[in-house]
PDB file of C-alpha atoms in Angstrom:
ATOM      1  CA  GLY A  97     101.597 156.594 106.811  1.00 55.00           C
ATOM      2  CA  ALA A  98     101.457 159.068 109.661  1.00 83.00           C
ATOM      3  CA  GLY A  99      98.069 160.030 111.020  1.00 94.00           C
ATOM      4  CA  VAL A 100      96.862 163.339 112.418  1.00 96.00           C
ATOM      5  CA  SER A 101      99.204 164.515 115.138  1.00 97.00           C
ATOM      6  CA  GLN A 102      98.146 166.799 117.966  1.00 97.00           C
ATOM      7  CA  THR A 103     100.386 168.436 120.525  1.00 97.00           C
ATOM      8  CA  PRO A 104     100.474 168.629 123.433  1.00 97.00           C
ATOM      9  CA  SER A 105      98.470 165.583 124.450  1.00 96.00           C
ATOM     10  CA  ASN A 106      97.694 167.222 127.788  1.00 97.00           C
ATOM     11  CA  LYS A 107      97.711 170.864 128.820  1.00 98.00           C
ATOM     12  CA  VAL A 108      97.010 172.247 132.259  1.00 98.00           C
ATOM     13  CA  THR A 109      96.722 176.008 132.535  1.00 98.00           C
ATOM     14  CA  GLU A 110      95.474 178.577 134.982  1.00 97.00           C
ATOM     15  CA  LYS A 111      92.308 180.540 134.450  1.00 98.00           C
ATOM     16  CA  GLY A 112      93.011 183.672 132.435  1.00 97.00           C
ATOM     17  CA  LYS A 113      96.078 182.324 130.641  1.00 98.00           C
ATOM     18  CA  TYR A 114      96.580 181.966 126.884  1.00 98.00           C
ATOM     19  CA  VAL A 115      97.035 178.549 125.255  1.00 98.00           C
ATOM     20  CA  GLU A 116      97.906 177.249 121.817  1.00 98.00           C
ATOM     21  CA  LEU A 117      97.015 173.781 120.579  1.00 98.00           C
ATOM     22  CA  ARG A 118      98.723 172.409 117.504  1.00 98.00           C
ATOM     23  CA  CYS A 119      97.478 170.046 114.812  1.00 98.00           C
ATOM     24  CA  ASP A 120      99.538 168.435 112.059  1.00 97.00           C
ATOM     25  CA  PRO A 121      97.158 166.851 109.527  1.00 96.00           C
ATOM     26  CA  ILE A 122      97.713 163.894 107.245  1.00 96.00           C
ATOM     27  CA  SER A 123      99.969 164.943 104.410  1.00 94.00           C
ATOM     28  CA  GLY A 124      97.989 166.032 101.366  1.00 91.00           C
ATOM     29  CA  HIS A 125      94.698 166.497 103.191  1.00 92.00           C
ATOM     30  CA  THR A 126      93.287 169.859 102.186  1.00 90.00           C
ATOM     31  CA  ALA A 127      90.541 170.085 104.778  1.00 92.00           C
ATOM     32  CA  LEU A 128      91.231 170.488 108.498  1.00 94.00           C
ATOM     33  CA  TYR A 129      88.696 170.574 111.314  1.00 94.00           C
ATOM     34  CA  TRP A 130      88.709 171.442 114.994  1.00 96.00           C
ATOM     35  CA  TYR A 131      86.196 169.940 117.400  1.00 96.00           C
ATOM     36  CA  ARG A 132      85.720 170.132 121.144  1.00 97.00           C
ATOM     37  CA  GLN A 133      84.477 167.172 123.158  1.00 97.00           C
ATOM     38  CA  SER A 134      83.242 167.447 126.715  1.00 95.00           C
ATOM     39  CA  LEU A 135      82.886 164.407 128.943  1.00 90.00           C
ATOM     40  CA  GLY A 136      79.996 162.188 127.872  1.00 88.00           C
ATOM     41  CA  GLN A 137      79.198 164.264 124.789  1.00 92.00           C
ATOM     42  CA  GLY A 138      79.754 163.980 121.085  1.00 94.00           C
ATOM     43  CA  PRO A 139      82.350 166.161 119.347  1.00 95.00           C
ATOM     44  CA  GLU A 140      81.188 169.742 118.889  1.00 94.00           C
ATOM     45  CA  PHE A 141      82.275 171.514 115.708  1.00 93.00           C
ATOM     46  CA  LEU A 142      84.444 174.611 116.114  1.00 95.00           C
ATOM     47  CA  ILE A 143      86.031 175.545 112.790  1.00 94.00           C
ATOM     48  CA  TYR A 144      86.876 174.071 109.405  1.00 91.00           C
ATOM     49  CA  PHE A 145      89.673 175.078 107.020  1.00 92.00           C
ATOM     50  CA  GLN A 146      89.830 174.431 103.314  1.00 90.00           C
ATOM     51  CA  GLY A 147      93.440 175.157 102.453  1.00 88.00           C
ATOM     52  CA  THR A 148      94.603 178.267 104.294  1.00 89.00           C
ATOM     53  CA  GLY A 149      91.227 179.900 104.740  1.00 88.00           C
ATOM     54  CA  ALA A 150      88.562 179.256 107.333  1.00 85.00           C
ATOM     55  CA  ALA A 151      85.645 177.943 105.292  1.00 84.00           C
ATOM     56  CA  ASP A 152      83.335 177.795 108.304  1.00 88.00           C
ATOM     57  CA  ASP A 153      84.065 179.234 111.749  1.00 91.00           C
ATOM     58  CA  SER A 154      80.481 179.232 112.950  1.00 90.00           C
ATOM     59  CA  GLY A 155      81.255 176.847 115.795  1.00 92.00           C
ATOM     60  CA  LEU A 156      83.738 179.064 117.614  1.00 95.00           C
ATOM     61  CA  PRO A 157      81.974 179.884 120.895  1.00 95.00           C
ATOM     62  CA  ASN A 158      83.246 183.462 121.261  1.00 95.00           C
ATOM     63  CA  ASP A 159      86.047 185.799 120.268  1.00 95.00           C
ATOM     64  CA  ARG A 160      88.463 184.258 122.775  1.00 97.00           C
ATOM     65  CA  PHE A 161      88.847 181.377 120.328  1.00 98.00           C
ATOM     66  CA  PHE A 162      90.836 181.760 117.141  1.00 96.00           C
ATOM     67  CA  ALA A 163      92.503 179.349 114.734  1.00 97.00           C
ATOM     68  CA  VAL A 164      94.994 179.721 111.907  1.00 96.00           C
ATOM     69  CA  ARG A 165      96.417 177.561 109.169  1.00 95.00           C
ATOM     70  CA  PRO A 166      98.901 179.903 107.467  1.00 93.00           C
ATOM     71  CA  GLU A 167     100.461 177.491 104.996  1.00 92.00           C
ATOM     72  CA  GLY A 168      97.559 175.151 104.443  1.00 89.00           C
ATOM     73  CA  SER A 169      99.032 172.372 106.544  1.00 93.00           C
ATOM     74  CA  VAL A 170      99.644 172.742 110.292  1.00 97.00           C
ATOM     75  CA  SER A 171      96.942 174.530 112.251  1.00 97.00           C
ATOM     76  CA  THR A 172      96.982 176.203 115.648  1.00 98.00           C
ATOM     77  CA  LEU A 173      93.928 176.720 117.833  1.00 98.00           C
ATOM     78  CA  LYS A 174      94.413 179.684 120.142  1.00 98.00           C
ATOM     79  CA  ILE A 175      92.392 180.362 123.264  1.00 98.00           C
ATOM     80  CA  GLN A 176      92.770 183.665 125.090  1.00 98.00           C
ATOM     81  CA  ARG A 177      91.844 184.355 128.706  1.00 98.00           C
ATOM     82  CA  THR A 178      90.978 180.738 129.359  1.00 98.00           C
ATOM     83  CA  GLU A 179      88.015 179.892 131.561  1.00 97.00           C
ATOM     84  CA  ARG A 180      87.259 176.729 133.518  1.00 97.00           C
ATOM     85  CA  GLY A 181      84.444 176.009 131.084  1.00 96.00           C
ATOM     86  CA  ASP A 182      86.999 175.678 128.292  1.00 97.00           C
ATOM     87  CA  SER A 183      88.225 172.427 129.855  1.00 97.00           C
ATOM     88  CA  ALA A 184      87.612 169.650 127.322  1.00 97.00           C
ATOM     89  CA  VAL A 185      89.343 167.441 124.796  1.00 97.00           C
ATOM     90  CA  TYR A 186      90.122 169.371 121.631  1.00 98.00           C
ATOM     91  CA  LEU A 187      90.099 167.125 118.579  1.00 97.00           C
ATOM     92  CA  CYS A 188      91.619 167.883 115.225  1.00 97.00           C
ATOM     93  CA  ALA A 189      90.736 166.010 112.042  1.00 95.00           C
ATOM     94  CA  SER A 190      91.669 166.164 108.385  1.00 94.00           C
ATOM     95  CA  SER A 191      90.110 164.837 105.214  1.00 91.00           C
ATOM     96  CA  LEU A 192      90.693 164.565 101.504  1.00 86.00           C
ATOM     97  CA  GLY A 193      87.851 165.431  99.181  1.00 75.00           C
ATOM     98  CA  ARG A 194      84.531 164.231 100.517  1.00 74.00           C
ATOM     99  CA  GLY A 195      86.051 161.336 102.382  1.00 81.00           C
ATOM    100  CA  PRO A 196      85.741 160.594 106.089  1.00 88.00           C
ATOM    101  CA  LEU A 197      87.441 162.712 108.716  1.00 91.00           C
ATOM    102  CA  HIS A 198      90.553 161.207 110.254  1.00 94.00           C
ATOM    103  CA  PHE A 199      91.015 162.308 113.833  1.00 95.00           C
ATOM    104  CA  GLY A 200      94.035 162.865 115.992  1.00 96.00           C
ATOM    105  CA  ASN A 201      94.200 161.649 119.581  1.00 94.00           C
ATOM    106  CA  GLY A 202      93.222 165.054 120.898  1.00 96.00           C
ATOM    107  CA  THR A 203      94.594 167.527 123.417  1.00 97.00           C
ATOM    108  CA  ARG A 204      93.089 167.326 126.879  1.00 97.00           C
ATOM    109  CA  LEU A 205      92.892 170.902 128.174  1.00 98.00           C
ATOM    110  CA  THR A 206      92.354 171.488 131.864  1.00 98.00           C
ATOM    111  CA  VAL A 207      91.834 175.018 133.120  1.00 98.00           C
ATOM    112  CA  THR A 208      92.319 175.345 136.877  1.00 97.00           C
TER     113      THR A 208
ATOM    114  CA  ALA B  52      66.441 171.054 116.467  1.00 57.00           C
ATOM    115  CA  GLN B  53      68.948 168.261 116.775  1.00 66.00           C
ATOM    116  CA  LYS B  54      70.399 167.203 113.471  1.00 91.00           C
ATOM    117  CA  ILE B  55      71.538 163.781 114.687  1.00 95.00           C
ATOM    118  CA  THR B  56      69.617 161.837 117.315  1.00 96.00           C
ATOM    119  CA  GLN B  57      70.940 158.760 119.043  1.00 97.00           C
ATOM    120  CA  THR B  58      68.254 157.650 121.466  1.00 96.00           C
ATOM    121  CA  GLN B  59      70.194 154.887 123.216  1.00 96.00           C
ATOM    122  CA  PRO B  60      72.618 156.277 125.800  1.00 94.00           C
ATOM    123  CA  GLY B  61      73.791 152.735 126.596  1.00 96.00           C
ATOM    124  CA  MET B  62      73.418 149.276 125.109  1.00 96.00           C
ATOM    125  CA  PHE B  63      74.442 145.811 126.247  1.00 97.00           C
ATOM    126  CA  VAL B  64      75.042 142.850 123.948  1.00 97.00           C
ATOM    127  CA  GLN B  65      76.224 139.324 124.538  1.00 98.00           C
ATOM    128  CA  GLU B  66      79.478 138.370 122.896  1.00 97.00           C
ATOM    129  CA  LYS B  67      78.980 136.825 119.424  1.00 97.00           C
ATOM    130  CA  GLU B  68      75.494 138.269 119.051  1.00 98.00           C
ATOM    131  CA  ALA B  69      74.445 141.088 116.715  1.00 98.00           C
ATOM    132  CA  VAL B  70      73.469 144.548 117.917  1.00 98.00           C
ATOM    133  CA  THR B  71      71.792 147.549 116.266  1.00 98.00           C
ATOM    134  CA  LEU B  72      72.643 151.101 117.278  1.00 98.00           C
ATOM    135  CA  ASP B  73      70.001 153.632 116.295  1.00 98.00           C
ATOM    136  CA  CYS B  74      70.538 156.927 114.520  1.00 98.00           C
ATOM    137  CA  THR B  75      68.027 159.333 113.020  1.00 97.00           C
ATOM    138  CA  TYR B  76      68.903 162.551 111.258  1.00 96.00           C
ATOM    139  CA  ASP B  77      67.274 165.742 110.140  1.00 94.00           C
ATOM    140  CA  THR B  78      68.123 167.539 106.927  1.00 91.00           C
ATOM    141  CA  SER B  79      66.383 169.264 104.063  1.00 88.00           C
ATOM    142  CA  ASP B  80      69.302 168.667 101.713  1.00 86.00           C
ATOM    143  CA  GLN B  81      69.128 166.032  98.991  1.00 87.00           C
ATOM    144  CA  SER B  82      72.845 165.340  99.064  1.00 86.00           C
ATOM    145  CA  TYR B  83      74.419 164.341 102.339  1.00 90.00           C
ATOM    146  CA  GLY B  84      76.664 161.718 103.879  1.00 91.00           C
ATOM    147  CA  LEU B  85      76.255 159.620 107.001  1.00 94.00           C
ATOM    148  CA  PHE B  86      79.152 158.306 109.060  1.00 95.00           C
ATOM    149  CA  TRP B  87      79.693 156.103 112.074  1.00 97.00           C
ATOM    150  CA  TYR B  88      82.687 156.428 114.370  1.00 97.00           C
ATOM    151  CA  LYS B  89      83.892 154.302 117.277  1.00 98.00           C
ATOM    152  CA  GLN B  90      85.574 155.887 120.293  1.00 96.00           C
ATOM    153  CA  PRO B  91      87.174 153.413 122.733  1.00 95.00           C
ATOM    154  CA  SER B  92      88.092 154.470 126.248  1.00 92.00           C
ATOM    155  CA  SER B  93      91.506 155.490 124.907  1.00 90.00           C
ATOM    156  CA  GLY B  94      89.772 158.435 123.236  1.00 90.00           C
ATOM    157  CA  GLU B  95      90.699 158.015 119.585  1.00 91.00           C
ATOM    158  CA  MET B  96      87.938 158.437 117.010  1.00 95.00           C
ATOM    159  CA  ILE B  97      87.923 155.542 114.562  1.00 96.00           C
ATOM    160  CA  PHE B  98      86.006 155.780 111.281  1.00 95.00           C
ATOM    161  CA  LEU B  99      83.831 152.706 110.704  1.00 97.00           C
ATOM    162  CA  ILE B 100      81.476 153.141 107.780  1.00 96.00           C
ATOM    163  CA  TYR B 101      79.993 155.673 105.365  1.00 94.00           C
ATOM    164  CA  GLN B 102      76.683 155.932 103.503  1.00 94.00           C
ATOM    165  CA  GLY B 103      75.963 158.506 100.824  1.00 92.00           C
ATOM    166  CA  SER B 104      72.426 159.749 100.393  1.00 92.00           C
ATOM    167  CA  TYR B 105      72.397 158.660  96.760  1.00 91.00           C
ATOM    168  CA  ASP B 106      73.809 155.206  97.451  1.00 90.00           C
ATOM    169  CA  GLU B 107      71.158 152.651  96.616  1.00 87.00           C
ATOM    170  CA  GLN B 108      72.705 149.807  98.543  1.00 93.00           C
ATOM    171  CA  ASN B 109      73.378 149.702 102.249  1.00 96.00           C
ATOM    172  CA  ALA B 110      77.039 150.129 103.089  1.00 96.00           C
ATOM    173  CA  THR B 111      78.960 147.218 104.590  1.00 97.00           C
ATOM    174  CA  GLU B 112      82.468 147.019 106.046  1.00 96.00           C
ATOM    175  CA  GLY B 113      83.377 143.658 107.519  1.00 97.00           C
ATOM    176  CA  ARG B 114      81.190 143.104 110.588  1.00 98.00           C
ATOM    177  CA  TYR B 115      79.653 146.565 110.255  1.00 98.00           C
ATOM    178  CA  SER B 116      76.659 147.353 108.103  1.00 98.00           C
ATOM    179  CA  LEU B 117      74.520 150.433 107.859  1.00 97.00           C
ATOM    180  CA  ASN B 118      70.745 149.987 107.679  1.00 97.00           C
ATOM    181  CA  PHE B 119      69.888 153.087 105.646  1.00 96.00           C
ATOM    182  CA  GLN B 120      66.196 153.985 105.417  1.00 96.00           C
ATOM    183  CA  LYS B 121      66.059 157.284 103.595  1.00 94.00           C
ATOM    184  CA  ALA B 122      62.340 157.905 103.869  1.00 94.00           C
ATOM    185  CA  ARG B 123      62.513 157.432 107.628  1.00 95.00           C
ATOM    186  CA  LYS B 124      65.774 159.397 107.851  1.00 96.00           C
ATOM    187  CA  SER B 125      67.439 156.648 109.786  1.00 97.00           C
ATOM    188  CA  ALA B 126      70.942 155.217 109.501  1.00 97.00           C
ATOM    189  CA  ASN B 127      71.289 152.467 112.068  1.00 98.00           C
ATOM    190  CA  LEU B 128      74.596 150.683 112.589  1.00 98.00           C
ATOM    191  CA  VAL B 129      74.501 146.905 112.797  1.00 98.00           C
ATOM    192  CA  ILE B 130      77.447 145.101 114.338  1.00 98.00           C
ATOM    193  CA  SER B 131      77.415 141.363 113.752  1.00 97.00           C
ATOM    194  CA  ALA B 132      79.168 138.748 115.892  1.00 97.00           C
ATOM    195  CA  SER B 133      80.047 141.204 118.674  1.00 98.00           C
ATOM    196  CA  GLN B 134      83.483 140.989 120.229  1.00 97.00           C
ATOM    197  CA  LEU B 135      84.723 142.224 123.605  1.00 97.00           C
ATOM    198  CA  GLY B 136      86.828 144.795 121.760  1.00 97.00           C
ATOM    199  CA  ASP B 137      83.656 146.361 120.352  1.00 98.00           C
ATOM    200  CA  SER B 138      82.928 147.881 123.774  1.00 98.00           C
ATOM    201  CA  ALA B 139      83.157 151.636 123.148  1.00 98.00           C
ATOM    202  CA  MET B 140      81.200 154.800 122.434  1.00 97.00           C
ATOM    203  CA  TYR B 141      79.662 154.913 118.971  1.00 98.00           C
ATOM    204  CA  PHE B 142      78.857 158.182 117.244  1.00 98.00           C
ATOM    205  CA  CYS B 143      76.640 158.789 114.247  1.00 97.00           C
ATOM    206  CA  ALA B 144      77.482 161.867 112.182  1.00 95.00           C
ATOM    207  CA  MET B 145      76.175 163.675 109.120  1.00 93.00           C
ATOM    208  CA  ARG B 146      77.769 165.915 106.543  1.00 90.00           C
ATOM    209  CA  GLU B 147      75.417 168.129 104.595  1.00 79.00           C
ATOM    210  CA  SER B 148      76.415 169.174 101.123  1.00 68.00           C
ATOM    211  CA  PRO B 149      73.871 171.227  99.257  1.00 48.00           C
ATOM    212  CA  ASN B 150      76.044 171.222  96.160  1.00 45.00           C
ATOM    213  CA  TYR B 151      77.082 167.681  95.420  1.00 40.00           C
ATOM    214  CA  GLY B 152      80.794 167.588  94.801  1.00 40.00           C
ATOM    215  CA  GLY B 153      81.237 171.076  96.184  1.00 40.00           C
ATOM    216  CA  SER B 154      82.108 172.207  99.689  1.00 43.00           C
ATOM    217  CA  GLN B 155      83.149 169.348 101.900  1.00 55.00           C
ATOM    218  CA  GLY B 156      81.531 170.769 104.994  1.00 70.00           C
ATOM    219  CA  ASN B 157      81.940 169.668 108.552  1.00 81.00           C
ATOM    220  CA  LEU B 158      80.459 166.654 110.350  1.00 88.00           C
ATOM    221  CA  ILE B 159      77.678 167.077 112.887  1.00 91.00           C
ATOM    222  CA  PHE B 160      77.766 164.407 115.592  1.00 95.00           C
ATOM    223  CA  GLY B 161      75.125 162.829 117.776  1.00 96.00           C
ATOM    224  CA  LYS B 162      75.559 162.375 121.520  1.00 95.00           C
ATOM    225  CA  GLY B 163      76.663 158.787 121.120  1.00 97.00           C
ATOM    226  CA  THR B 164      75.732 155.339 122.383  1.00 98.00           C
ATOM    227  CA  LYS B 165      77.887 153.444 124.850  1.00 97.00           C
ATOM    228  CA  LEU B 166      78.060 149.793 123.841  1.00 98.00           C
ATOM    229  CA  SER B 167      79.114 147.182 126.367  1.00 98.00           C
ATOM    230  CA  VAL B 168      79.813 143.643 125.176  1.00 98.00           C
ATOM    231  CA  LYS B 169      79.330 140.980 127.842  1.00 97.00           C
ATOM    232  CA  PRO B 170      81.406 137.765 127.799  1.00 95.00           C
TER     233      PRO B 170
END
């Protein structure tokens, strides 16, 4: 079956602009996660949804970052007033029950 | 304090030999899960193996096995008969779950170990 799909695969934006990153999880997976991975580092947790609600948003670095999952399926990560330090690969994952996380291929965000 | 520690930034192994990638973790919970992921240069994160804190036997999946030593809080990954395609970053991760069967919780990742398999 289809895996986790993330779009776009690459995004280049100017400092100060607003961006949206989309994640389409595996069908039926109730949990959805966003991570950020900088070069040479492990994935850093941002936010986790159980259904439509954010069960844990403790990893969001500041109020420029926001994520939604209005219908309990597709999620959008929104970044306002982007900064060069936001450049990273943004990974989305989904899981069913207590099973492993299944990751998408990520969106590489470059802020110039 | 770091929750997941991977002390080997890089490892080399000869093709067809076995290699152990180290992982130690820190938690005060009794119920938790330990995971290993592989990330090739293409960037995808591939789930390899899982060990639950209550599992009495070490997990195995094909050429992968997890050497789980609960008292030492270590969960080392052993790859047997290394292949050139095993060259990648390997990440250890932990999910804490204070209430077994309750909240799924997120995974906390280590910094990773870069494995290079030599022909």
